[in-house]
Each structure stands twice: as structure tokens, then as C-alpha cells.
Amino acid sequence: MSDAVGAAVAERLAAGGELLDADLAGQDLSELLAEPAPQPRVFRRCDLAEADLSNATLLSATFEACTLDGANLRRAVLDGATFTGGSAARADFSYGDVSDATFDGVDLANTAWRGTMIAGAAFTGCRLVGARFDESRGLGCTFRRCNLMLAGLHGISLRGQELDGLRLDDAVLSGADLRDTVWTESRLRGALLRAAELDGADLRGADLGDFSWQDAHLLSGATISPTQAAAILGQLGIVVDG
């Protein structure tokens, strides 16, 4: 434990409950948070930028309007945790557990989720530009109204979901399971779809951008609109009438 963490704060971290407006930037909290608290820990407007929370036990913890930019959350147990507002840009969640956690309106740009259990995690209104979910584990993770530009989603399963308001420009969806998905008000401009499964997917509500006719086979099994089909065939000089 760093000497910079006062006795009162250390006691609160051990006991659980609410911690308000605490400045813990850059502190090593891994030992203090290693064991579960008698009650869920609640962080409100706390600065945890660059803090070490690796291997922390934070079951059902609450992070409200907190700063976690660059924080180390590797192997942290965040099952059922709630993140509302604030920022965790560049934070590392690798090999942790965020099962059934909720992230609402959080800046999660350039975060790392390698090997993380994300089963049942829900991301709503989050900025996830450049986030890396490659090799994450678990089913049932959901994204709604999120910016996932340049995100790495290789092999992720979103099967059967309604995908609303997603921005996936230049995202990597290679090998993703997108079967039976329904897309509304979303963007897939420049997204990599090699080996993605699209059987039964309804892409009529997605902006495919200038989708190349050479890559049209990647949409095999999906439903697209006449306008989308006309744009693809127009590259071959074929006019779709009606």
C-alpha cells in the first residue's frame, strides 16, 4: 500500500461502502482491494487514473463519474459491477471478469479486454474507439448506441441481437458470429468481415459505405436492401431498376 493512501481511505476501501471525491491517481491499490469487502464498494467522482487495481475483487462495485484513464485492472473481478459516466480510456481489463457488468456512457477508448470474461456485460452509449476485445470470452455481451470505430472484435459472438446505433467504421469483425442479427441506424463502413458468419443477418439498417463488389461474397446469407444491392452492382455497371 502506498503511503499516499491515508488511513481513513484505506479503512473505507477495506470495509466497502461509499468513497467520495478521493484522489487515488497512480496509487497501488491491488493489496487493499485483493479481498472482498463486507459490502459492495462504491466509488463516486474518484480519480483512479493510472492506479493499480490488478487482481482486485470488486464484485458488484459501483463507479460513478470516476476517472480510470490508464488504470491497471488486469485480472480484476468486476462481476456485476456498474460503471456510469466518467472515463477509463486506455485502461487494461485483460484476463479479468466483467460478467454481467454494465457500462453506461463511459469513455472506454483504446481499452484492452484480451482474455476477459465478458458474458452478459452490457455497454450502452459508450465510446469504445480502438477498444480491443480480441480473445475475450463469454456469450451474451451487448452493445447499444456505442462508437466502436477501429475496435478489434475478432471472433466475438453477437448472434441473434438487435444492434442499434453502433458505429463500427473500420472495425475488425473477422470471424465474428453475427448470425440472425438485426441492424438499425448503424455503420459498417470499412469494417473487416472476413470469415464472419452472417446467415440470417438483416443488414438493411446498416450503412455499408462503398462496399466493394469483390467483397460481396462476405455478405453471403445476409439480407440487404435494394439500395444497398444497387450500390454494389453499380460498380459493375449494372443498373438495378425498381
PDB file of C-alpha atoms in Angstrom:
ATOM      1  CA  MET A   1       0.000   0.000   0.000  1.00  0.00           C
ATOM      2  CA  SER A   2       1.282   3.435  -0.914  1.00  0.00           C
ATOM      3  CA  ASP A   3       1.900   5.868   1.951  1.00  0.00           C
ATOM      4  CA  ALA A   4      -0.134   8.371  -0.064  1.00  0.00           C
ATOM      5  CA  VAL A   5      -3.306   6.395   0.692  1.00  0.00           C
ATOM      6  CA  GLY A   6      -4.491   7.756   4.037  1.00  0.00           C
ATOM      7  CA  ALA A   7      -5.653   5.561   6.873  1.00  0.00           C
ATOM      8  CA  ALA A   8      -9.279   6.706   6.536  1.00  0.00           C
ATOM      9  CA  VAL A   9      -9.358   5.887   2.822  1.00  0.00           C
ATOM     10  CA  ALA A  10      -7.648   2.550   3.383  1.00  0.00           C
ATOM     11  CA  GLU A  11     -10.225   1.691   6.045  1.00  0.00           C
ATOM     12  CA  ARG A  12     -13.072   2.611   3.714  1.00  0.00           C
ATOM     13  CA  LEU A  13     -11.627   0.530   0.877  1.00  0.00           C
ATOM     14  CA  ALA A  14     -11.368  -2.466   3.184  1.00  0.00           C
ATOM     15  CA  ALA A  15     -14.844  -2.061   4.652  1.00  0.00           C
ATOM     16  CA  GLY A  16     -16.688  -1.260   1.431  1.00  0.00           C
ATOM     17  CA  GLY A  17     -19.427   1.314   1.066  1.00  0.00           C
ATOM     18  CA  GLU A  18     -19.082   4.783  -0.457  1.00  0.00           C
ATOM     19  CA  LEU A  19     -15.859   6.608  -1.240  1.00  0.00           C
ATOM     20  CA  LEU A  20     -16.446  10.152  -2.479  1.00  0.00           C
ATOM     21  CA  ASP A  21     -14.114  12.500  -4.409  1.00  0.00           C
ATOM     22  CA  ALA A  22     -10.975  10.551  -3.456  1.00  0.00           C
ATOM     23  CA  ASP A  23      -7.720  11.289  -5.292  1.00  0.00           C
ATOM     24  CA  LEU A  24      -6.102   7.877  -5.803  1.00  0.00           C
ATOM     25  CA  ALA A  25      -4.380   8.620  -9.104  1.00  0.00           C
ATOM     26  CA  GLY A  26      -1.318   6.469  -9.652  1.00  0.00           C
ATOM     27  CA  GLN A  27      -1.758   4.569  -6.387  1.00  0.00           C
ATOM     28  CA  ASP A  28      -1.170   0.836  -5.926  1.00  0.00           C
ATOM     29  CA  LEU A  29      -4.500  -0.407  -4.568  1.00  0.00           C
ATOM     30  CA  SER A  30      -4.062  -4.043  -5.501  1.00  0.00           C
ATOM     31  CA  GLU A  31      -3.375  -5.215  -1.941  1.00  0.00           C
ATOM     32  CA  LEU A  32      -6.145  -3.113  -0.394  1.00  0.00           C
ATOM     33  CA  LEU A  33      -8.701  -4.449  -2.872  1.00  0.00           C
ATOM     34  CA  ALA A  34      -7.493  -8.033  -3.035  1.00  0.00           C
ATOM     35  CA  GLU A  35     -10.176  -9.351  -0.653  1.00  0.00           C
ATOM     36  CA  PRO A  36     -13.938  -8.878  -0.951  1.00  0.00           C
ATOM     37  CA  ALA A  37     -15.452  -6.217   1.314  1.00  0.00           C
ATOM     38  CA  PRO A  38     -18.393  -6.836   3.670  1.00  0.00           C
ATOM     39  CA  GLN A  39     -20.476  -4.623   1.378  1.00  0.00           C
ATOM     40  CA  PRO A  40     -20.021  -3.600  -2.267  1.00  0.00           C
ATOM     41  CA  ARG A  41     -17.518  -0.814  -2.823  1.00  0.00           C
ATOM     42  CA  VAL A  42     -18.891   2.429  -4.247  1.00  0.00           C
ATOM     43  CA  PHE A  43     -16.611   4.996  -5.911  1.00  0.00           C
ATOM     44  CA  ARG A  44     -18.167   8.378  -6.734  1.00  0.00           C
ATOM     45  CA  ARG A  45     -16.223  11.037  -8.630  1.00  0.00           C
ATOM     46  CA  CYS A  46     -12.939   9.395  -7.659  1.00  0.00           C
ATOM     47  CA  ASP A  47      -9.686   9.872  -9.566  1.00  0.00           C
ATOM     48  CA  LEU A  48      -8.160   6.446 -10.208  1.00  0.00           C
ATOM     49  CA  ALA A  49      -6.126   7.406 -13.279  1.00  0.00           C
ATOM     50  CA  GLU A  50      -3.087   5.150 -13.719  1.00  0.00           C
ATOM     51  CA  ALA A  51      -3.980   3.362 -10.457  1.00  0.00           C
ATOM     52  CA  ASP A  52      -3.095  -0.312  -9.987  1.00  0.00           C
ATOM     53  CA  LEU A  53      -6.264  -2.304  -9.350  1.00  0.00           C
ATOM     54  CA  SER A  54      -4.873  -5.549 -10.719  1.00  0.00           C
ATOM     55  CA  ASN A  55      -6.304  -8.724  -9.150  1.00  0.00           C
ATOM     56  CA  ALA A  56      -8.833  -6.583  -7.255  1.00  0.00           C
ATOM     57  CA  THR A  57     -12.041  -8.181  -6.004  1.00  0.00           C
ATOM     58  CA  LEU A  58     -14.753  -5.683  -6.944  1.00  0.00           C
ATOM     59  CA  LEU A  59     -17.912  -7.769  -7.140  1.00  0.00           C
ATOM     60  CA  SER A  60     -20.968  -5.548  -7.710  1.00  0.00           C
ATOM     61  CA  ALA A  61     -18.839  -2.425  -7.234  1.00  0.00           C
ATOM     62  CA  THR A  62     -20.108   0.962  -8.436  1.00  0.00           C
ATOM     63  CA  PHE A  63     -18.005   3.517 -10.313  1.00  0.00           C
ATOM     64  CA  GLU A  64     -19.926   6.745 -10.824  1.00  0.00           C
ATOM     65  CA  ALA A  65     -18.347   9.633 -12.783  1.00  0.00           C
ATOM     66  CA  CYS A  66     -14.871   8.301 -11.974  1.00  0.00           C
ATOM     67  CA  THR A  67     -11.600   8.732 -13.857  1.00  0.00           C
ATOM     68  CA  LEU A  68      -9.845   5.433 -14.559  1.00  0.00           C
ATOM     69  CA  ASP A  69      -7.734   6.525 -17.516  1.00  0.00           C
ATOM     70  CA  GLY A  70      -4.775   4.180 -17.935  1.00  0.00           C
ATOM     71  CA  ALA A  71      -5.747   2.153 -14.855  1.00  0.00           C
ATOM     72  CA  ASN A  72      -4.452  -1.408 -14.487  1.00  0.00           C
ATOM     73  CA  LEU A  73      -7.461  -3.697 -13.984  1.00  0.00           C
ATOM     74  CA  ARG A  74      -5.798  -6.873 -15.213  1.00  0.00           C
ATOM     75  CA  ARG A  75      -7.341  -9.976 -13.638  1.00  0.00           C
ATOM     76  CA  ALA A  76      -9.746  -7.821 -11.623  1.00  0.00           C
ATOM     77  CA  VAL A  77     -13.059  -9.442 -10.674  1.00  0.00           C
ATOM     78  CA  LEU A  78     -15.782  -6.968 -11.669  1.00  0.00           C
ATOM     79  CA  ASP A  79     -18.684  -9.376 -11.933  1.00  0.00           C
ATOM     80  CA  GLY A  80     -21.900  -7.333 -11.711  1.00  0.00           C
ATOM     81  CA  ALA A  81     -20.078  -4.008 -11.403  1.00  0.00           C
ATOM     82  CA  THR A  82     -21.702  -0.772 -12.596  1.00  0.00           C
ATOM     83  CA  PHE A  83     -19.811   1.985 -14.424  1.00  0.00           C
ATOM     84  CA  THR A  84     -21.758   5.185 -15.063  1.00  0.00           C
ATOM     85  CA  GLY A  85     -20.223   8.166 -16.838  1.00  0.00           C
ATOM     86  CA  GLY A  86     -16.604   9.118 -16.388  1.00  0.00           C
ATOM     87  CA  SER A  87     -13.649   7.801 -18.328  1.00  0.00           C
ATOM     88  CA  ALA A  88     -11.471   4.703 -18.399  1.00  0.00           C
ATOM     89  CA  ALA A  89      -9.619   5.415 -21.636  1.00  0.00           C
ATOM     90  CA  ARG A  90      -6.589   3.162 -22.150  1.00  0.00           C
ATOM     91  CA  ALA A  91      -7.482   1.062 -19.085  1.00  0.00           C
ATOM     92  CA  ASP A  92      -6.438  -2.586 -19.186  1.00  0.00           C
ATOM     93  CA  PHE A  93      -9.178  -5.084 -18.268  1.00  0.00           C
ATOM     94  CA  SER A  94      -7.295  -8.069 -19.681  1.00  0.00           C
ATOM     95  CA  TYR A  95      -7.894 -11.512 -18.174  1.00  0.00           C
ATOM     96  CA  GLY A  96     -10.433 -10.098 -15.733  1.00  0.00           C
ATOM     97  CA  ASP A  97     -14.115 -10.871 -15.246  1.00  0.00           C
ATOM     98  CA  VAL A  98     -16.779  -8.303 -16.148  1.00  0.00           C
ATOM     99  CA  SER A  99     -19.628 -10.810 -16.379  1.00  0.00           C
ATOM    100  CA  ASP A 100     -22.994  -9.042 -16.116  1.00  0.00           C
ATOM    101  CA  ALA A 101     -21.281  -5.686 -15.565  1.00  0.00           C
ATOM    102  CA  THR A 102     -22.895  -2.566 -17.035  1.00  0.00           C
ATOM    103  CA  PHE A 103     -21.096   0.341 -18.677  1.00  0.00           C
ATOM    104  CA  ASP A 104     -23.307   3.361 -19.344  1.00  0.00           C
ATOM    105  CA  GLY A 105     -21.933   6.477 -21.033  1.00  0.00           C
ATOM    106  CA  VAL A 106     -18.302   5.655 -20.252  1.00  0.00           C
ATOM    107  CA  ASP A 107     -15.296   6.669 -22.353  1.00  0.00           C
ATOM    108  CA  LEU A 108     -13.546   3.328 -22.925  1.00  0.00           C
ATOM    109  CA  ALA A 109     -11.416   4.328 -25.903  1.00  0.00           C
ATOM    110  CA  ASN A 110      -8.353   2.157 -26.533  1.00  0.00           C
ATOM    111  CA  THR A 111      -9.143  -0.196 -23.657  1.00  0.00           C
ATOM    112  CA  ALA A 112      -7.804  -3.769 -23.623  1.00  0.00           C
ATOM    113  CA  TRP A 113     -10.042  -6.795 -22.954  1.00  0.00           C
ATOM    114  CA  ARG A 114      -7.797  -9.660 -24.012  1.00  0.00           C
ATOM    115  CA  GLY A 115      -8.885 -12.919 -22.397  1.00  0.00           C
ATOM    116  CA  THR A 116     -11.547 -11.103 -20.341  1.00  0.00           C
ATOM    117  CA  MET A 117     -14.799 -12.865 -19.439  1.00  0.00           C
ATOM    118  CA  ILE A 118     -17.455 -10.549 -20.879  1.00  0.00           C
ATOM    119  CA  ALA A 119     -20.509 -12.844 -20.636  1.00  0.00           C
ATOM    120  CA  GLY A 120     -23.635 -10.752 -20.102  1.00  0.00           C
ATOM    121  CA  ALA A 121     -21.747  -7.454 -19.980  1.00  0.00           C
ATOM    122  CA  ALA A 122     -23.766  -4.512 -21.342  1.00  0.00           C
ATOM    123  CA  PHE A 123     -22.264  -1.416 -22.983  1.00  0.00           C
ATOM    124  CA  THR A 124     -24.678   1.462 -23.631  1.00  0.00           C
ATOM    125  CA  GLY A 125     -23.758   4.856 -25.077  1.00  0.00           C
ATOM    126  CA  CYS A 126     -20.044   4.184 -24.612  1.00  0.00           C
ATOM    127  CA  ARG A 127     -17.065   5.459 -26.590  1.00  0.00           C
ATOM    128  CA  LEU A 128     -15.108   2.329 -27.485  1.00  0.00           C
ATOM    129  CA  VAL A 129     -12.925   3.679 -30.299  1.00  0.00           C
ATOM    130  CA  GLY A 130      -9.931   1.359 -30.737  1.00  0.00           C
ATOM    131  CA  ALA A 131     -11.007  -0.977 -27.924  1.00  0.00           C
ATOM    132  CA  ARG A 132      -9.528  -4.481 -28.256  1.00  0.00           C
ATOM    133  CA  PHE A 133     -11.906  -7.343 -27.488  1.00  0.00           C
ATOM    134  CA  ASP A 134      -9.844  -9.900 -29.401  1.00  0.00           C
ATOM    135  CA  GLU A 135      -9.697 -13.187 -27.476  1.00  0.00           C
ATOM    136  CA  SER A 136     -12.338 -12.049 -24.977  1.00  0.00           C
ATOM    137  CA  ARG A 137     -14.549 -14.865 -23.685  1.00  0.00           C
ATOM    138  CA  GLY A 138     -18.224 -15.500 -22.997  1.00  0.00           C
ATOM    139  CA  LEU A 139     -21.600 -15.068 -24.693  1.00  0.00           C
ATOM    140  CA  GLY A 140     -24.333 -12.501 -24.307  1.00  0.00           C
ATOM    141  CA  CYS A 141     -22.251  -9.308 -24.313  1.00  0.00           C
ATOM    142  CA  THR A 142     -24.330  -6.445 -25.751  1.00  0.00           C
ATOM    143  CA  PHE A 143     -23.548  -3.062 -27.314  1.00  0.00           C
ATOM    144  CA  ARG A 144     -26.149  -0.332 -27.862  1.00  0.00           C
ATOM    145  CA  ARG A 145     -25.522   3.161 -29.262  1.00  0.00           C
ATOM    146  CA  CYS A 146     -21.763   2.743 -28.934  1.00  0.00           C
ATOM    147  CA  ASN A 147     -18.909   4.147 -31.005  1.00  0.00           C
ATOM    148  CA  LEU A 148     -16.754   1.117 -31.894  1.00  0.00           C
ATOM    149  CA  MET A 149     -14.709   2.676 -34.691  1.00  0.00           C
ATOM    150  CA  LEU A 150     -11.413   0.821 -35.212  1.00  0.00           C
ATOM    151  CA  ALA A 151     -12.345  -1.653 -32.476  1.00  0.00           C
ATOM    152  CA  GLY A 152     -10.966  -5.182 -32.507  1.00  0.00           C
ATOM    153  CA  LEU A 153     -13.883  -7.623 -32.272  1.00  0.00           C
ATOM    154  CA  HIS A 154     -12.314 -10.653 -33.894  1.00  0.00           C
ATOM    155  CA  GLY A 155     -14.351 -13.770 -33.157  1.00  0.00           C
ATOM    156  CA  ILE A 156     -16.905 -12.046 -30.919  1.00  0.00           C
ATOM    157  CA  SER A 157     -20.408 -13.535 -30.749  1.00  0.00           C
ATOM    158  CA  LEU A 158     -23.356 -11.153 -31.123  1.00  0.00           C
ATOM    159  CA  ARG A 159     -25.687 -13.802 -32.510  1.00  0.00           C
ATOM    160  CA  GLY A 160     -29.396 -13.003 -32.509  1.00  0.00           C
ATOM    161  CA  GLN A 161     -29.018  -9.485 -31.140  1.00  0.00           C
ATOM    162  CA  GLU A 162     -30.635  -6.225 -32.231  1.00  0.00           C
ATOM    163  CA  LEU A 163     -27.677  -3.958 -32.947  1.00  0.00           C
ATOM    164  CA  ASP A 164     -28.905  -0.393 -32.609  1.00  0.00           C
ATOM    165  CA  GLY A 165     -26.881   2.761 -33.160  1.00  0.00           C
ATOM    166  CA  LEU A 166     -23.471   1.111 -33.480  1.00  0.00           C
ATOM    167  CA  ARG A 167     -20.633   2.846 -35.286  1.00  0.00           C
ATOM    168  CA  LEU A 168     -18.236   0.170 -36.499  1.00  0.00           C
ATOM    169  CA  ASP A 169     -16.297   2.063 -39.158  1.00  0.00           C
ATOM    170  CA  ASP A 170     -13.012   0.223 -39.872  1.00  0.00           C
ATOM    171  CA  ALA A 171     -13.656  -2.222 -37.008  1.00  0.00           C
ATOM    172  CA  VAL A 172     -12.305  -5.766 -37.197  1.00  0.00           C
ATOM    173  CA  LEU A 173     -15.176  -8.274 -37.190  1.00  0.00           C
ATOM    174  CA  SER A 174     -13.261 -11.127 -38.787  1.00  0.00           C
ATOM    175  CA  GLY A 175     -14.618 -14.469 -37.632  1.00  0.00           C
ATOM    176  CA  ALA A 176     -17.415 -12.804 -35.635  1.00  0.00           C
ATOM    177  CA  ASP A 177     -20.717 -14.632 -35.166  1.00  0.00           C
ATOM    178  CA  LEU A 178     -23.297 -12.166 -36.490  1.00  0.00           C
ATOM    179  CA  ARG A 179     -25.970 -14.699 -37.400  1.00  0.00           C
ATOM    180  CA  ASP A 180     -29.586 -13.573 -37.051  1.00  0.00           C
ATOM    181  CA  THR A 181     -28.594 -10.052 -36.022  1.00  0.00           C
ATOM    182  CA  VAL A 182     -30.825  -7.099 -36.898  1.00  0.00           C
ATOM    183  CA  TRP A 183     -29.033  -3.819 -37.566  1.00  0.00           C
ATOM    184  CA  THR A 184     -30.652  -0.392 -37.142  1.00  0.00           C
ATOM    185  CA  GLU A 185     -29.103   3.067 -37.559  1.00  0.00           C
ATOM    186  CA  SER A 186     -25.628   1.527 -37.575  1.00  0.00           C
ATOM    187  CA  ARG A 187     -22.482   1.894 -39.658  1.00  0.00           C
ATOM    188  CA  LEU A 188     -20.181  -0.780 -41.065  1.00  0.00           C
ATOM    189  CA  ARG A 189     -18.105   1.427 -43.355  1.00  0.00           C
ATOM    190  CA  GLY A 190     -14.757  -0.211 -43.974  1.00  0.00           C
ATOM    191  CA  ALA A 191     -15.366  -2.950 -41.392  1.00  0.00           C
ATOM    192  CA  LEU A 192     -13.396  -6.164 -41.919  1.00  0.00           C
ATOM    193  CA  LEU A 193     -15.855  -9.050 -42.242  1.00  0.00           C
ATOM    194  CA  ARG A 194     -13.573 -11.846 -43.439  1.00  0.00           C
ATOM    195  CA  ALA A 195     -14.901 -15.214 -42.210  1.00  0.00           C
ATOM    196  CA  ALA A 196     -17.704 -13.509 -40.255  1.00  0.00           C
ATOM    197  CA  GLU A 197     -20.908 -15.559 -40.041  1.00  0.00           C
ATOM    198  CA  LEU A 198     -23.870 -13.583 -41.385  1.00  0.00           C
ATOM    199  CA  ASP A 199     -26.527 -16.207 -42.046  1.00  0.00           C
ATOM    200  CA  GLY A 200     -29.914 -14.671 -41.309  1.00  0.00           C
ATOM    201  CA  ALA A 201     -28.474 -11.239 -40.540  1.00  0.00           C
ATOM    202  CA  ASP A 202     -30.610  -8.254 -41.543  1.00  0.00           C
ATOM    203  CA  LEU A 203     -28.232  -5.505 -42.678  1.00  0.00           C
ATOM    204  CA  ARG A 204     -30.840  -3.233 -44.240  1.00  0.00           C
ATOM    205  CA  GLY A 205     -30.486  -0.758 -41.384  1.00  0.00           C
ATOM    206  CA  ALA A 206     -26.692  -0.594 -41.631  1.00  0.00           C
ATOM    207  CA  ASP A 207     -24.624   1.853 -43.651  1.00  0.00           C
ATOM    208  CA  LEU A 208     -22.220  -0.388 -45.592  1.00  0.00           C
ATOM    209  CA  GLY A 209     -20.433   2.532 -47.216  1.00  0.00           C
ATOM    210  CA  ASP A 210     -18.651   1.888 -50.503  1.00  0.00           C
ATOM    211  CA  PHE A 211     -18.760  -1.868 -50.115  1.00  0.00           C
ATOM    212  CA  SER A 212     -16.635  -3.411 -52.844  1.00  0.00           C
ATOM    213  CA  TRP A 213     -18.272  -5.849 -55.237  1.00  0.00           C
ATOM    214  CA  GLN A 214     -15.143  -8.015 -54.883  1.00  0.00           C
ATOM    215  CA  ASP A 215     -16.056  -8.472 -51.229  1.00  0.00           C
ATOM    216  CA  ALA A 216     -19.774  -9.018 -51.827  1.00  0.00           C
ATOM    217  CA  HIS A 217     -19.362 -12.727 -51.061  1.00  0.00           C
ATOM    218  CA  LEU A 218     -18.616 -11.773 -47.449  1.00  0.00           C
ATOM    219  CA  LEU A 219     -22.295 -10.839 -47.108  1.00  0.00           C
ATOM    220  CA  SER A 220     -23.423 -14.344 -48.019  1.00  0.00           C
ATOM    221  CA  GLY A 221     -26.530 -15.322 -46.084  1.00  0.00           C
ATOM    222  CA  ALA A 222     -27.391 -11.745 -45.074  1.00  0.00           C
ATOM    223  CA  THR A 223     -30.358  -9.653 -46.197  1.00  0.00           C
ATOM    224  CA  ILE A 224     -29.572  -6.264 -47.726  1.00  0.00           C
ATOM    225  CA  SER A 225     -31.835  -3.602 -49.205  1.00  0.00           C
ATOM    226  CA  PRO A 226     -32.377  -2.914 -52.926  1.00  0.00           C
ATOM    227  CA  THR A 227     -30.485   0.360 -52.460  1.00  0.00           C
ATOM    228  CA  GLN A 228     -27.508  -1.436 -50.947  1.00  0.00           C
ATOM    229  CA  ALA A 229     -27.573  -4.077 -53.687  1.00  0.00           C
ATOM    230  CA  ALA A 230     -27.779  -1.389 -56.381  1.00  0.00           C
ATOM    231  CA  ALA A 231     -24.728   0.379 -54.932  1.00  0.00           C
ATOM    232  CA  ILE A 232     -22.687  -2.830 -55.048  1.00  0.00           C
ATOM    233  CA  LEU A 233     -23.839  -3.865 -58.529  1.00  0.00           C
ATOM    234  CA  GLY A 234     -23.396  -0.300 -59.795  1.00  0.00           C
ATOM    235  CA  GLN A 235     -19.629  -0.834 -59.511  1.00  0.00           C
ATOM    236  CA  LEU A 236     -20.007  -3.405 -62.298  1.00  0.00           C
ATOM    237  CA  GLY A 237     -22.069  -1.066 -64.427  1.00  0.00           C
ATOM    238  CA  ILE A 238     -25.259  -2.961 -63.612  1.00  0.00           C
ATOM    239  CA  VAL A 239     -28.358  -0.838 -63.089  1.00  0.00           C
ATOM    240  CA  VAL A 240     -30.986  -2.181 -60.691  1.00  0.00           C
ATOM    241  CA  ASP A 241     -34.423  -0.999 -61.860  1.00  0.00           C
ATOM    242  CA  GLY A 242     -37.054  -0.569 -59.172  1.00  0.00           C
TER     243      GLY A 242
END
